[in-house]
Tab-separated table of C-alpha atoms in Angstrom:
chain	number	residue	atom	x	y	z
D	262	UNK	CA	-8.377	-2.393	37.651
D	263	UNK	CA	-6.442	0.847	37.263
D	264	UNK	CA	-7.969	2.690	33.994
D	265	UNK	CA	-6.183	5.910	34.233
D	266	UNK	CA	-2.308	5.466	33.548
D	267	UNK	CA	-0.689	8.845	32.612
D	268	UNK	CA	-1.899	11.293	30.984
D	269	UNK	CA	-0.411	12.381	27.087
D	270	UNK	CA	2.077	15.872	27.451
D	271	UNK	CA	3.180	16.423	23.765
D	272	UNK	CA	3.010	18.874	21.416
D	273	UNK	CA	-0.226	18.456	19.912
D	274	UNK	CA	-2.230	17.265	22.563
D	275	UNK	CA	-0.765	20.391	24.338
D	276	UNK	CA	-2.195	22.880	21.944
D	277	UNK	CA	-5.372	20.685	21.935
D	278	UNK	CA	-5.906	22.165	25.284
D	279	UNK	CA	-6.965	25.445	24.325
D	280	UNK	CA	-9.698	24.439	22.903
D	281	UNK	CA	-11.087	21.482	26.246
D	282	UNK	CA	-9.254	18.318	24.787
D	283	UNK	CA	-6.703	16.550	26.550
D	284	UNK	CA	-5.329	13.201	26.438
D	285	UNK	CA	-4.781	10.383	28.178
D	286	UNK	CA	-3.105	6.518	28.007
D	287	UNK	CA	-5.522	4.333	29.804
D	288	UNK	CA	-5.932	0.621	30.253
D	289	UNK	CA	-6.573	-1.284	27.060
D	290	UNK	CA	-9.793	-3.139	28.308
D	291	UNK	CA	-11.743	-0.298	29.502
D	292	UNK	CA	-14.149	0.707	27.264
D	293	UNK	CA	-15.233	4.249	26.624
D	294	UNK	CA	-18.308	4.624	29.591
D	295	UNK	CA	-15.605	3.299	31.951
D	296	UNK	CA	-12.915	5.317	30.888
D	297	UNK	CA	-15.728	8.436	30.964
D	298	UNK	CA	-17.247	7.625	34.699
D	299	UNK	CA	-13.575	7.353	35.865
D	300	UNK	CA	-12.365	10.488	34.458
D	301	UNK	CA	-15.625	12.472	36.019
D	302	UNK	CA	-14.789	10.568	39.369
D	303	UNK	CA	-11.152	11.511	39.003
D	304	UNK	CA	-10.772	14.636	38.367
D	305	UNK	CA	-14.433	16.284	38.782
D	306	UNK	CA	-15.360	17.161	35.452
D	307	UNK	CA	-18.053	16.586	33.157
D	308	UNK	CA	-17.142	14.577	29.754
D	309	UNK	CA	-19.046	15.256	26.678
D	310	UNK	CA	-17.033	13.379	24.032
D	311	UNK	CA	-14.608	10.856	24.052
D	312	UNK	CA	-12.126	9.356	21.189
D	313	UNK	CA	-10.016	6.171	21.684
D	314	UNK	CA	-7.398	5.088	19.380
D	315	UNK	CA	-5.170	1.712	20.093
D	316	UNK	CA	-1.553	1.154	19.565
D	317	UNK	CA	0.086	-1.783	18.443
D	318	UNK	CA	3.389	-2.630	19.870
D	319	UNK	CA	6.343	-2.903	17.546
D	320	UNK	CA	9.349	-5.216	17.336
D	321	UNK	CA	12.715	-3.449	17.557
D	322	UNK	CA	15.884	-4.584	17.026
D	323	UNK	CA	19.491	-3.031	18.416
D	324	UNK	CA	22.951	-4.080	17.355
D	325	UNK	CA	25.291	-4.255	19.864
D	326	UNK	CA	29.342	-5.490	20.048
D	327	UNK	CA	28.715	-8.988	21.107
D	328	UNK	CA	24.907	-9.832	19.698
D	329	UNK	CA	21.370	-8.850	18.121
D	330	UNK	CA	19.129	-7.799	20.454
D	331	UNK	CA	15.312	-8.147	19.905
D	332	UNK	CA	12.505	-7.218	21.690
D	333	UNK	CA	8.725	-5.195	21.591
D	334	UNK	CA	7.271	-2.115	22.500
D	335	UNK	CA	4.162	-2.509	24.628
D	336	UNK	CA	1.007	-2.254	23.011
D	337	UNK	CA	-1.221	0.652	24.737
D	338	UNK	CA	-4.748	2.429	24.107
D	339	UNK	CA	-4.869	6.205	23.777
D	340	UNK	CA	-8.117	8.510	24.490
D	341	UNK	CA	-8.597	12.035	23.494
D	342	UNK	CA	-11.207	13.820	26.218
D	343	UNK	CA	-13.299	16.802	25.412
D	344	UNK	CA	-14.913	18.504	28.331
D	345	UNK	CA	-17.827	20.671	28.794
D	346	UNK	CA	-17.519	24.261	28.073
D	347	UNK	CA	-15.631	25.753	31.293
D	348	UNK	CA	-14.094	22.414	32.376
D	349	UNK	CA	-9.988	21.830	32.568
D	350	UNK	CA	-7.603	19.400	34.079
D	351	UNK	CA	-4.808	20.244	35.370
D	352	UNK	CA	-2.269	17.153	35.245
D	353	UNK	CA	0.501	18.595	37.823
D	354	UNK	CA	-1.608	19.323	40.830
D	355	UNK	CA	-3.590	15.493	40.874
D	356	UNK	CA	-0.229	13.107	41.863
């Protein structure tokens, strides 16, 4: 199982980085030791706090010429990440 899917590059998380937060979408059945141990595996750094927030996906709906088209977002987990004092990712260098 693949825990780690992309990490989060908006706005806020962005500015979050300052300060040793940074976020990450990760699978939706890991739980928070797993997603921690991975993250110190993956990109060498020590974890002192981790949030998790999940996503429900939502229904849309588009109107097009000939019909109604329907169909759902994905459903997906989010985790916000604060490292140790002196600790940073960096997202581009780790493809």
């Amino acid at each position: 199982m693949n825990i780690l899917k992309k990490p989060l590059v908006t706005e806020k998380v962005s500015a979050l980085n300052k300060h040793g937060v940074y976020g990450l979408i990760v699978d939706d059945r890991a739980n928070k030791y797993q997603i921690q141990k991975e993250i110190e595996r993956f990109y060498g750094v020590t974890v002192e706090k981790i949030n998790t927030m999940r996503y429900a996906g939502k229904s849309i709906t588009r109107h097009t010429k000939s019909f109604i088209m329907k169909g759902k977002k994905p459903s997906y987990k989010k985790v916000l990440v604060t490292l140790k004092e002196g600790d940073a990712i960096d997202f581009y260098s780790n493809f």
